mmCIF file of C-alpha atoms in Angstrom:
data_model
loop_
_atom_site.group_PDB
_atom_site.id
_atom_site.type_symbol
_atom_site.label_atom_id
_atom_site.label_comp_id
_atom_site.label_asym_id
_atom_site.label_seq_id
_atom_site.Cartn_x
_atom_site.Cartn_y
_atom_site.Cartn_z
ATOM 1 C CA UNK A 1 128.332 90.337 122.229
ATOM 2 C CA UNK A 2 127.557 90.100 118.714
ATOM 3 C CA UNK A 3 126.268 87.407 117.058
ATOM 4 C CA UNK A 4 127.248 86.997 113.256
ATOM 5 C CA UNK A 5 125.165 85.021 110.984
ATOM 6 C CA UNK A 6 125.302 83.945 107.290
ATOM 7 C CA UNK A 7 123.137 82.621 105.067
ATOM 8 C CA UNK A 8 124.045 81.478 101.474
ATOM 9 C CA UNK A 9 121.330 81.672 99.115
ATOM 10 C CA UNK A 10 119.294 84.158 101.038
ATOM 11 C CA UNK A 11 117.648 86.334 97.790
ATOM 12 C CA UNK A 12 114.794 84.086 98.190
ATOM 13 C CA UNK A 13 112.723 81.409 99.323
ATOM 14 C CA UNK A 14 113.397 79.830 102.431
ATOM 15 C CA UNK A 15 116.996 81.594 102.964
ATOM 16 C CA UNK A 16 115.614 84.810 102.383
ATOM 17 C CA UNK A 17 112.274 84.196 104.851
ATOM 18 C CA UNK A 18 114.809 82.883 107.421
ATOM 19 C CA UNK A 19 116.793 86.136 107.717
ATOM 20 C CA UNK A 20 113.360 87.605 107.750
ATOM 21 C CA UNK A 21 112.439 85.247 110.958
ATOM 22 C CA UNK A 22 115.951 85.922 112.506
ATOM 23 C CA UNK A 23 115.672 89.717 112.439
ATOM 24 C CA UNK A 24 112.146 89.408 114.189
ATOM 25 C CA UNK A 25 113.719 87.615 117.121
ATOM 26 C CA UNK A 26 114.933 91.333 117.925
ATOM 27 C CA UNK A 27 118.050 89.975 118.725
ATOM 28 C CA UNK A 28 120.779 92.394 120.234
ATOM 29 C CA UNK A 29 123.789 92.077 117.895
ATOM 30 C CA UNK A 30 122.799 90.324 115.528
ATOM 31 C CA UNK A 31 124.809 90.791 112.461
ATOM 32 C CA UNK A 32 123.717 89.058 109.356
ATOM 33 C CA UNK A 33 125.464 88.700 105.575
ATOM 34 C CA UNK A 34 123.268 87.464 103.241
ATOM 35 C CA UNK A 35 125.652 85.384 100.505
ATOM 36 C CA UNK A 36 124.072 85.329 96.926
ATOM 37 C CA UNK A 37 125.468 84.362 93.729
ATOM 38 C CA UNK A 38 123.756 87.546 92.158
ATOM 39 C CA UNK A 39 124.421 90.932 93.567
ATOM 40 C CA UNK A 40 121.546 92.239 91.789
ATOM 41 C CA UNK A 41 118.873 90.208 93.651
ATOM 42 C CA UNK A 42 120.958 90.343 97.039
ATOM 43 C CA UNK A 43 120.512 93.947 97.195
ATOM 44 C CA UNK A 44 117.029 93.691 96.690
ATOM 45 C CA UNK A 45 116.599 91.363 99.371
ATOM 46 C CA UNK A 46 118.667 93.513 101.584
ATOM 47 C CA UNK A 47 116.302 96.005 100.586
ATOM 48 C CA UNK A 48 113.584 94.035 101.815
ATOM 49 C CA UNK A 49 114.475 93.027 105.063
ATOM 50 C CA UNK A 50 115.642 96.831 106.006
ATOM 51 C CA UNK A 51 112.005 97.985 104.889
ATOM 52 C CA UNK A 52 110.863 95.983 107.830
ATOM 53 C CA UNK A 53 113.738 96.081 110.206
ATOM 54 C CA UNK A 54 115.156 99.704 109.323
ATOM 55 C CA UNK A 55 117.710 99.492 112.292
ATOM 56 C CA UNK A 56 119.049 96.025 111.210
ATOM 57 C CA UNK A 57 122.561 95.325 110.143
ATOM 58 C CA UNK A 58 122.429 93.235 107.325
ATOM 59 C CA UNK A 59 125.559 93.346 104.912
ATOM 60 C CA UNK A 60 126.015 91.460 101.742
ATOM 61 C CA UNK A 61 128.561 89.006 99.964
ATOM 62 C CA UNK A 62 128.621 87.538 96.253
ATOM 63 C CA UNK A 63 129.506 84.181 96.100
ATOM 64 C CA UNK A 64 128.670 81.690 93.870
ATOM 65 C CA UNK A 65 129.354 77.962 95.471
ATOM 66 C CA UNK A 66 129.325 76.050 92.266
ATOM 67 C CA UNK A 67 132.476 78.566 91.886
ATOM 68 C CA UNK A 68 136.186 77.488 93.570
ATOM 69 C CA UNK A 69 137.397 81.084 92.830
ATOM 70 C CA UNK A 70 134.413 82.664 94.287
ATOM 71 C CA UNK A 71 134.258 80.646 97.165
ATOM 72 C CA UNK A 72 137.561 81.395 98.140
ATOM 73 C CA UNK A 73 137.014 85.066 97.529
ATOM 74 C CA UNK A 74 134.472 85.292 99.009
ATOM 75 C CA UNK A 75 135.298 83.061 102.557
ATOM 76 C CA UNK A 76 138.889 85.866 102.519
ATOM 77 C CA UNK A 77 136.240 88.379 102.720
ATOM 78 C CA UNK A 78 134.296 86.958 105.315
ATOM 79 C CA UNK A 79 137.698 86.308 107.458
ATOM 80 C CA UNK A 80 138.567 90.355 106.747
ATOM 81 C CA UNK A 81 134.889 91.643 108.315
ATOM 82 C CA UNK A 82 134.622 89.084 110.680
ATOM 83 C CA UNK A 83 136.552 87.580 113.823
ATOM 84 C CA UNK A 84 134.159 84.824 114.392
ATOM 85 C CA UNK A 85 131.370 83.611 112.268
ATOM 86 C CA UNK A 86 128.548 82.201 115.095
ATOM 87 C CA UNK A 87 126.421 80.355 112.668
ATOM 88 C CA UNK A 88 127.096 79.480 108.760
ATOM 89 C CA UNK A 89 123.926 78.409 107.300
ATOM 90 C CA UNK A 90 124.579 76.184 103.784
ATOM 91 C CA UNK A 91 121.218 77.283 102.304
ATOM 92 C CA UNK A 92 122.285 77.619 98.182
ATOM 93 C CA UNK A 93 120.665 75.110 96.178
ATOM 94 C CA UNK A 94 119.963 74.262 92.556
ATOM 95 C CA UNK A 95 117.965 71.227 90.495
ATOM 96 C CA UNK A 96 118.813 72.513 86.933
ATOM 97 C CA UNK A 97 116.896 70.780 84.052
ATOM 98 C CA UNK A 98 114.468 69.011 85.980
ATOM 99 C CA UNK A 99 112.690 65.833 84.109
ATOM 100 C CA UNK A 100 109.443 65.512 84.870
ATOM 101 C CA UNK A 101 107.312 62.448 84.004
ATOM 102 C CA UNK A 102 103.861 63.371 83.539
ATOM 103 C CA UNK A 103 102.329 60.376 83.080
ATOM 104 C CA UNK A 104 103.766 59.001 86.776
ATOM 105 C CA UNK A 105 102.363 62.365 88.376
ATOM 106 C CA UNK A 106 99.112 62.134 87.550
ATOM 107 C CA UNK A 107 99.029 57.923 87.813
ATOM 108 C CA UNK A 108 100.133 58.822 91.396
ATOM 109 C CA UNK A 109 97.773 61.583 92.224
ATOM 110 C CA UNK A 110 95.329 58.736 92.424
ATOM 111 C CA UNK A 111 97.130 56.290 94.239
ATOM 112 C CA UNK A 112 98.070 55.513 97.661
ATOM 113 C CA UNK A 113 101.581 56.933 97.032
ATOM 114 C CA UNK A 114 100.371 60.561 97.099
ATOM 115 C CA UNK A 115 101.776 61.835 99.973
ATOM 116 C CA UNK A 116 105.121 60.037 99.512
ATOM 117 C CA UNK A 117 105.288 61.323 95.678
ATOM 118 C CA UNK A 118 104.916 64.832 96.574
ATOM 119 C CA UNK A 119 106.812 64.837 99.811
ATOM 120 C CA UNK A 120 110.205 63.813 97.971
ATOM 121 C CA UNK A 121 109.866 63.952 94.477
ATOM 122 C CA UNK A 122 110.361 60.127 94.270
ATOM 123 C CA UNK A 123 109.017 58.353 90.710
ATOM 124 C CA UNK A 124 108.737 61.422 89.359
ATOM 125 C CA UNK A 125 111.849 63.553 89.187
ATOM 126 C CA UNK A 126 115.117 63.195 87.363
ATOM 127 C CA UNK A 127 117.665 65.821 86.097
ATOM 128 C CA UNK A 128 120.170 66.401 83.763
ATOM 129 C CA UNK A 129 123.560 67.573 84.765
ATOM 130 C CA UNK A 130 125.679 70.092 84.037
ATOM 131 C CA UNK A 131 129.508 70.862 83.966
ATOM 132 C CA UNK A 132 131.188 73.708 85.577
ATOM 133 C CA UNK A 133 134.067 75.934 84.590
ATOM 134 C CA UNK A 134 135.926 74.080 87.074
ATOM 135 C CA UNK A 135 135.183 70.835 85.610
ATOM 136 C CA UNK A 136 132.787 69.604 88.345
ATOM 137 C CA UNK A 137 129.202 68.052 88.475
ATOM 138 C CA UNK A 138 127.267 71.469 88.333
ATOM 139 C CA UNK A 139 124.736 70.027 91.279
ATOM 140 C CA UNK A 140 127.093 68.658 93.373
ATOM 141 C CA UNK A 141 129.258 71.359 93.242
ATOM 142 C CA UNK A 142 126.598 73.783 93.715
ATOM 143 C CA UNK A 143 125.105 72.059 96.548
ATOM 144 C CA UNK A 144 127.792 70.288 98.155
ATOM 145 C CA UNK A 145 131.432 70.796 97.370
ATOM 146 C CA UNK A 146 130.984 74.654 97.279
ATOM 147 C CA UNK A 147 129.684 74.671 100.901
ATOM 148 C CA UNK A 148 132.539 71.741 101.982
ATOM 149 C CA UNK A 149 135.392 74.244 100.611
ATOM 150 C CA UNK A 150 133.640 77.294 102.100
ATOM 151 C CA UNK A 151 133.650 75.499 105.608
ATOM 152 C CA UNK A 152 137.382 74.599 105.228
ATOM 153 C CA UNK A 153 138.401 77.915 104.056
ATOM 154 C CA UNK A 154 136.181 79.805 107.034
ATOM 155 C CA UNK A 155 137.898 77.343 109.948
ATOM 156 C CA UNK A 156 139.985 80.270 111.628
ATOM 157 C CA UNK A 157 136.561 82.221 111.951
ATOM 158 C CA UNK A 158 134.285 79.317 113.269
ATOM 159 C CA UNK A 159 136.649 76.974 115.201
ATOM 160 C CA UNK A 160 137.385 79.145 118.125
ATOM 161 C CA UNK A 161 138.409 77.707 122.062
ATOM 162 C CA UNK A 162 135.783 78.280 125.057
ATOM 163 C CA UNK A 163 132.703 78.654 122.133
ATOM 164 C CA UNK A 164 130.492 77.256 119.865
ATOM 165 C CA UNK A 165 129.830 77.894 116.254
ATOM 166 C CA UNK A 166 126.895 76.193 114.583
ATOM 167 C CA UNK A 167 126.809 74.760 110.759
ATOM 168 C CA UNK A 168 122.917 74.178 109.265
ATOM 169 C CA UNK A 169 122.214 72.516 106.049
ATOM 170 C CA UNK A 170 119.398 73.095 104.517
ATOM 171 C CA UNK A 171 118.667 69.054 102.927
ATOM 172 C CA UNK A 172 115.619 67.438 101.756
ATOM 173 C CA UNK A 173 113.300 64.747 101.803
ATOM 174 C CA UNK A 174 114.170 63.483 98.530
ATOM 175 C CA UNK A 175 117.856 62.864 99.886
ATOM 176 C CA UNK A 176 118.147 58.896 99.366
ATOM 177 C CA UNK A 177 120.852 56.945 99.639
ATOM 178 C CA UNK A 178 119.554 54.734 96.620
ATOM 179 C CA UNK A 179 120.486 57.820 94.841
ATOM 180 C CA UNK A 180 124.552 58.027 96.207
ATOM 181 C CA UNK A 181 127.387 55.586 95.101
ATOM 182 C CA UNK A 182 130.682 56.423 97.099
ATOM 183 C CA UNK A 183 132.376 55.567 93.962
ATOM 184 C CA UNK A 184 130.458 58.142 91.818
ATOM 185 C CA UNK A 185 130.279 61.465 94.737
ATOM 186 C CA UNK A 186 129.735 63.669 91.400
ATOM 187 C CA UNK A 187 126.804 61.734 89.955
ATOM 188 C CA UNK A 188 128.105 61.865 86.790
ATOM 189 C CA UNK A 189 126.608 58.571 85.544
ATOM 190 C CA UNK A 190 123.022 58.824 86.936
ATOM 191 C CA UNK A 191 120.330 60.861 86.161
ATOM 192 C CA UNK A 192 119.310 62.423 90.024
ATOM 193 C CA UNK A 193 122.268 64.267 90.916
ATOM 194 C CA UNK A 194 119.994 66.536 93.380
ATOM 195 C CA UNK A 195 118.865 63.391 95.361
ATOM 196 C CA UNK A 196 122.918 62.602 95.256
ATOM 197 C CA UNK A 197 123.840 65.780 96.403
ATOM 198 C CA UNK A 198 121.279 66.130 99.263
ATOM 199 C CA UNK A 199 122.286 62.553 100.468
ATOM 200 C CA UNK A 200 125.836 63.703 100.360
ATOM 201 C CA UNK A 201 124.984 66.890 102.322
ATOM 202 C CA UNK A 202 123.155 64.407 105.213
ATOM 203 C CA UNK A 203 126.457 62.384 105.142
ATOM 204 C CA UNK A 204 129.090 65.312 105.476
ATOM 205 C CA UNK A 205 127.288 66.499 107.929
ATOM 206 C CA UNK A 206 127.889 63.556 110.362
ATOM 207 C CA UNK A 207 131.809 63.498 109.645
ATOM 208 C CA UNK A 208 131.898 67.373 110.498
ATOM 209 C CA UNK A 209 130.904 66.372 113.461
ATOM 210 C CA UNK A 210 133.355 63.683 113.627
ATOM 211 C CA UNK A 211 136.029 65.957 113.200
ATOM 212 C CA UNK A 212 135.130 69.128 114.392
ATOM 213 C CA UNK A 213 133.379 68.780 117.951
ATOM 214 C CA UNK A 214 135.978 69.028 119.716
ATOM 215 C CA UNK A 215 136.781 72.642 118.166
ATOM 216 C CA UNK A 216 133.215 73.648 119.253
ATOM 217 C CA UNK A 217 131.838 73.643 115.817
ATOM 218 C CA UNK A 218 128.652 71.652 115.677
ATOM 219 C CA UNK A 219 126.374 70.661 112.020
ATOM 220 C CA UNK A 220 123.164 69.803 111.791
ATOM 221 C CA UNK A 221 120.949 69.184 109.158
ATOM 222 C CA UNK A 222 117.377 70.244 107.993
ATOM 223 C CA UNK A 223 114.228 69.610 106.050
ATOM 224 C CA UNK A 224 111.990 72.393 104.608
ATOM 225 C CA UNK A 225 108.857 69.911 103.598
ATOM 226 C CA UNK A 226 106.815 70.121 100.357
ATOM 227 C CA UNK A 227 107.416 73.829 99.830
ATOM 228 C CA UNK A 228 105.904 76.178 96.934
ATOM 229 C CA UNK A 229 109.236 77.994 95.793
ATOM 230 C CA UNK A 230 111.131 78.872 92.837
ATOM 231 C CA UNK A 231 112.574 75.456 93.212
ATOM 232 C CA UNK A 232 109.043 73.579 93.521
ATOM 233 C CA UNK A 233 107.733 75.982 90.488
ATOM 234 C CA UNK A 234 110.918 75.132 88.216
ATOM 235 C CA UNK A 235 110.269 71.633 88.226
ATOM 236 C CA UNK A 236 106.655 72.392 86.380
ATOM 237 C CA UNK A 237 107.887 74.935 83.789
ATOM 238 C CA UNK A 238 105.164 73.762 81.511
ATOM 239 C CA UNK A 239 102.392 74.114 83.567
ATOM 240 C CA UNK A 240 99.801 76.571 83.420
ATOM 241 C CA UNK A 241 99.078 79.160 86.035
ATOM 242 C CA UNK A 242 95.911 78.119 86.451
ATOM 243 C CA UNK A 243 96.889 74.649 87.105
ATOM 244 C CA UNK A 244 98.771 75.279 90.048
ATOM 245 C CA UNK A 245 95.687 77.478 91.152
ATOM 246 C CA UNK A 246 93.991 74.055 91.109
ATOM 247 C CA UNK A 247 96.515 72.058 92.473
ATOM 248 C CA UNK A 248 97.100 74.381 95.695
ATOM 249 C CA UNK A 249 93.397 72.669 97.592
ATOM 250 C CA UNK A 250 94.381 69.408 96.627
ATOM 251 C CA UNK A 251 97.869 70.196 98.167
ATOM 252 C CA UNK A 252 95.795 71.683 101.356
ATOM 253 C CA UNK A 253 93.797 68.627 101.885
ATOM 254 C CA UNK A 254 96.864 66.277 102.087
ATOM 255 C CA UNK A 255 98.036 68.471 104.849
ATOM 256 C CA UNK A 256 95.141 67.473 107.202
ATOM 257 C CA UNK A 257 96.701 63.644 106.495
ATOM 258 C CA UNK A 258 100.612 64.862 106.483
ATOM 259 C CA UNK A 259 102.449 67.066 108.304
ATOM 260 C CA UNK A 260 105.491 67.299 105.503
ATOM 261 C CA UNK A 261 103.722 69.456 103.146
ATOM 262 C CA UNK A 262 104.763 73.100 105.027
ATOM 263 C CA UNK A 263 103.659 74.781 101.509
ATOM 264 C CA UNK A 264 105.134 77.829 102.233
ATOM 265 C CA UNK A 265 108.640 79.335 102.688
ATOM 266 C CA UNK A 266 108.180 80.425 106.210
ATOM 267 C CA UNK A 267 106.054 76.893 107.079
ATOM 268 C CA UNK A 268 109.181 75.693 105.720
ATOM 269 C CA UNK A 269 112.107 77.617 107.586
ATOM 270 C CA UNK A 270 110.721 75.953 110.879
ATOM 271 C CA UNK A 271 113.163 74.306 111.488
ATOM 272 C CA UNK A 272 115.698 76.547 110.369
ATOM 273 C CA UNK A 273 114.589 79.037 113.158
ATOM 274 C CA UNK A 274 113.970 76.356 116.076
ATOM 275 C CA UNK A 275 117.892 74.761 115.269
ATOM 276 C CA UNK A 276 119.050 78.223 116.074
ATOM 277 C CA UNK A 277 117.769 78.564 119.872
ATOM 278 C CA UNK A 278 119.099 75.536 120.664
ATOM 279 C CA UNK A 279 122.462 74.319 122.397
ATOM 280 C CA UNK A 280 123.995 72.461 119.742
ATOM 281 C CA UNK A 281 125.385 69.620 122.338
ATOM 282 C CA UNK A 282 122.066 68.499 122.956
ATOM 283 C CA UNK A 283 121.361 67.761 119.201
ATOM 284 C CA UNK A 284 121.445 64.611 117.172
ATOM 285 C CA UNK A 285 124.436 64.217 114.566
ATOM 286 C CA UNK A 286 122.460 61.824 112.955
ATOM 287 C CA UNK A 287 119.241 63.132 112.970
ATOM 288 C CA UNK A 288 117.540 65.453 110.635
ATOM 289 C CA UNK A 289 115.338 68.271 112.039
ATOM 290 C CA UNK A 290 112.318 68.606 109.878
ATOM 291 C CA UNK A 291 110.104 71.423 109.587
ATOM 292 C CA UNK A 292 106.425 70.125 109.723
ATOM 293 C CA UNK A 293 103.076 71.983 109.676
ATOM 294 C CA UNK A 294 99.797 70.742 110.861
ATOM 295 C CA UNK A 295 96.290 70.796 109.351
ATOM 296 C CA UNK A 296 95.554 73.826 111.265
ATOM 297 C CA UNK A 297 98.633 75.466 110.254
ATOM 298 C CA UNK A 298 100.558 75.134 113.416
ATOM 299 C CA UNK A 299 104.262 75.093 113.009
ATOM 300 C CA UNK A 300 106.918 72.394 114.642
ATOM 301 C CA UNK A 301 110.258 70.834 114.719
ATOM 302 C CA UNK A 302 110.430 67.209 115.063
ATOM 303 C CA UNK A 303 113.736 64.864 114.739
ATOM 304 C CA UNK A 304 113.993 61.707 112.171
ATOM 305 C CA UNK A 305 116.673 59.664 112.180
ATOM 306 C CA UNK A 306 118.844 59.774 108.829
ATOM 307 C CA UNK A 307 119.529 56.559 106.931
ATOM 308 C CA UNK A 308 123.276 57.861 107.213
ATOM 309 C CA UNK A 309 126.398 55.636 108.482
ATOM 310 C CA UNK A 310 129.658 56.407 110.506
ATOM 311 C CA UNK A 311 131.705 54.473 107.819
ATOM 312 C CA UNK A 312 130.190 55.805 104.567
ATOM 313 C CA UNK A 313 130.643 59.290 105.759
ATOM 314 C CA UNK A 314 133.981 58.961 106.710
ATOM 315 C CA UNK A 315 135.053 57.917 103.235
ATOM 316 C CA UNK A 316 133.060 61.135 101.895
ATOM 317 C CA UNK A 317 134.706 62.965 103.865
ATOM 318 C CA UNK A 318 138.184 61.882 102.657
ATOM 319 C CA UNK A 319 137.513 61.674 99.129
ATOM 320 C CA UNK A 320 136.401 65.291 99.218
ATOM 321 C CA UNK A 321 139.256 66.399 100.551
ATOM 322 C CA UNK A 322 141.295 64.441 98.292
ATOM 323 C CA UNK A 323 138.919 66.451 95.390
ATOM 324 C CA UNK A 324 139.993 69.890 97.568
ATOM 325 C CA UNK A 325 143.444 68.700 97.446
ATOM 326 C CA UNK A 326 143.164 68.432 93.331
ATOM 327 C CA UNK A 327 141.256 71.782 92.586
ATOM 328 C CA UNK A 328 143.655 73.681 94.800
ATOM 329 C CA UNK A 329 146.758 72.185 92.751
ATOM 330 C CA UNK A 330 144.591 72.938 89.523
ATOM 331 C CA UNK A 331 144.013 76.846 90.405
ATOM 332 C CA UNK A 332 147.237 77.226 91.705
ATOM 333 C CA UNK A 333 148.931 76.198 88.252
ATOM 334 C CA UNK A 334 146.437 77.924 86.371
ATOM 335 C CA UNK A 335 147.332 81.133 88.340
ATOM 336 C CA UNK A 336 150.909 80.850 87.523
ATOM 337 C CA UNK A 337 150.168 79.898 83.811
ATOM 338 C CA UNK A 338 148.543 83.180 83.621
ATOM 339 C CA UNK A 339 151.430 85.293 85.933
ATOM 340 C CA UNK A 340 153.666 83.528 83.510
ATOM 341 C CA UNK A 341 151.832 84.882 80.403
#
């Protein structure tokens, strides 16, 4: 039997080294679609992965999650190749127009808060927010709200009798609930909408599995570590080359004191990998499976509880589908405005 996987934001980084990692299990059957926002990069990726796995099927699908439209086109496609959908892994990620204060970096590079600094961006990082076309937060729709409608819309694919089907977020140490106010799910009045959105993502989680169980669909959610990506690099436009050149020992030696700093993409799709060989009714819902690395390089999976609640996540979960409820109203009378034109 075949086993259908897909990944959004697999172009790069960690999505694209975990398709990498999942083709070299050899796995019969395994069919993977890597979902990208650019088609461009996707096939170049694609490209990438046959190079090294010639025989592999790997197919591709455009869809951009900060997008309603495209998320709906593109979860009708998915239910048109695919009967089933084994494992949906909510990869796609942005921090647009990260802040970064200089002056707290380097105060911190020499203080006991190192470790903690670098591990989730904490005292150092804010952003600044963007709309979309749709009128939502462009972080939280992006990294949230995209992946909550593209779950709803993929139920008849993943929500089967007699099996299992397996949701994995990709989240993040810098998820903190000092960054999330129930009242404000977009973020629109603060200024860390990624921390918001990552929180979120550790908080729908639990409520999927609230609600879906019992349909044998099962989430769990991840953490990649301090890793060196397009992400990481993005935060730093500003810096030098050369600087990072420099920076890369210092971020070495903190690994012989911390196991959080996985550095690189594969280091940091440990967990990733290890959530997929296991049953998912042996997993903690409230536990976040994080990808750590040891001063000799050896890689691991180790569970941490999440500073998540039953209650909280339950009213998350019903004001996004109240949100659902409004953007579906809002496309559908948009679509007739224009059938009507």
């Amino acid at each position: 039997m075949n086993t259908v996987v897909l990944v959004t934001g697999a172009n790069s980084g960690i999505g694209l080294v975990l398709c990498e990692r999942l083709l070299s299990q050899d796995l019969e059957g395994l069919q993977l679609c890597l979902a990208c926002r650019s088609m461009r990069r996707a096939q170049a990726a694609r490209s990438a992965l046959l190079a090294s796995h010639p025989a592999a099927q790997v197919a591709l699908l455009q869809v951009d999650t900060s997008s309603i439209s495209s998320v709906i086109a593109a979860a009708r496609e998915v239910k048109l190749r695919y009967n089933r959908l084994d494992y949906l892994y909510l990869n796609a990620g942005i921090m647009p127009n990260p802040q970064f204060d200089v002056k707290a970096f380097f105060k911190g590079l020499f203080s006991s808060r190192i470790v903690s600094m670098f591990a989730t961006g904490e005292g150092i990082l804010t952003q600044k927010d963007g709309v979309t076309p749709d009128g939502l937060q462009d972080v939280f729709a992006t990294n949230l709200f995209g992946h909550f409608l593209l779950i709803r819309e993929l139920e008849p694919v993943l929500c089967h009798a007699g099996r299992t089907s397996r949701l994995i977020w990709t989240s993040s140490s810098n998820a903190h609930r000092s960054a999330f106010d129930l009242d404000d799910v977009q973020h629109r009045r603060g200024a860390r909408p990624y921390s918001s959105s990552k929180y979120a993502s550790d908080l729908l989680s639990l409520a999927l599995n609230t609600r879906y169980n019992k349909q044998g669909l099962f989430s769990s959610v991840t953490c990649p570590g301090f890793v060196m990506t397009n992400l990481t690099y993005g935060i730093l436009p500003s810096f030098p080359a050369v600087l990072w050149t420099l920076l890369m020992p210092v971020f070495w030696l903190i690994r012989m004191f911390t196991n959080t700093f996985t550095l690189t993409p594969y280091n940091g799709a440990e967990a990733l990998l290890w959530l997929f060989k296991q049953k998912p009714e042996s997993l903690d819902p409230q536990a976040k499976y994080h990808s750590f690395t040891s001063g000799l390089g050896n890689n691991y999976t180790l569970p941490r509880k999440m500073d998540i609640d039953v209650e909280t996540s339950d009213a998350l979960f019903e004001k996004l589908l109240r949100l659902e409820r409004d953007v579906r109203e809002k496309t559908k009378n948009q679509s007739c405005v224009r059938v009507c034109c």
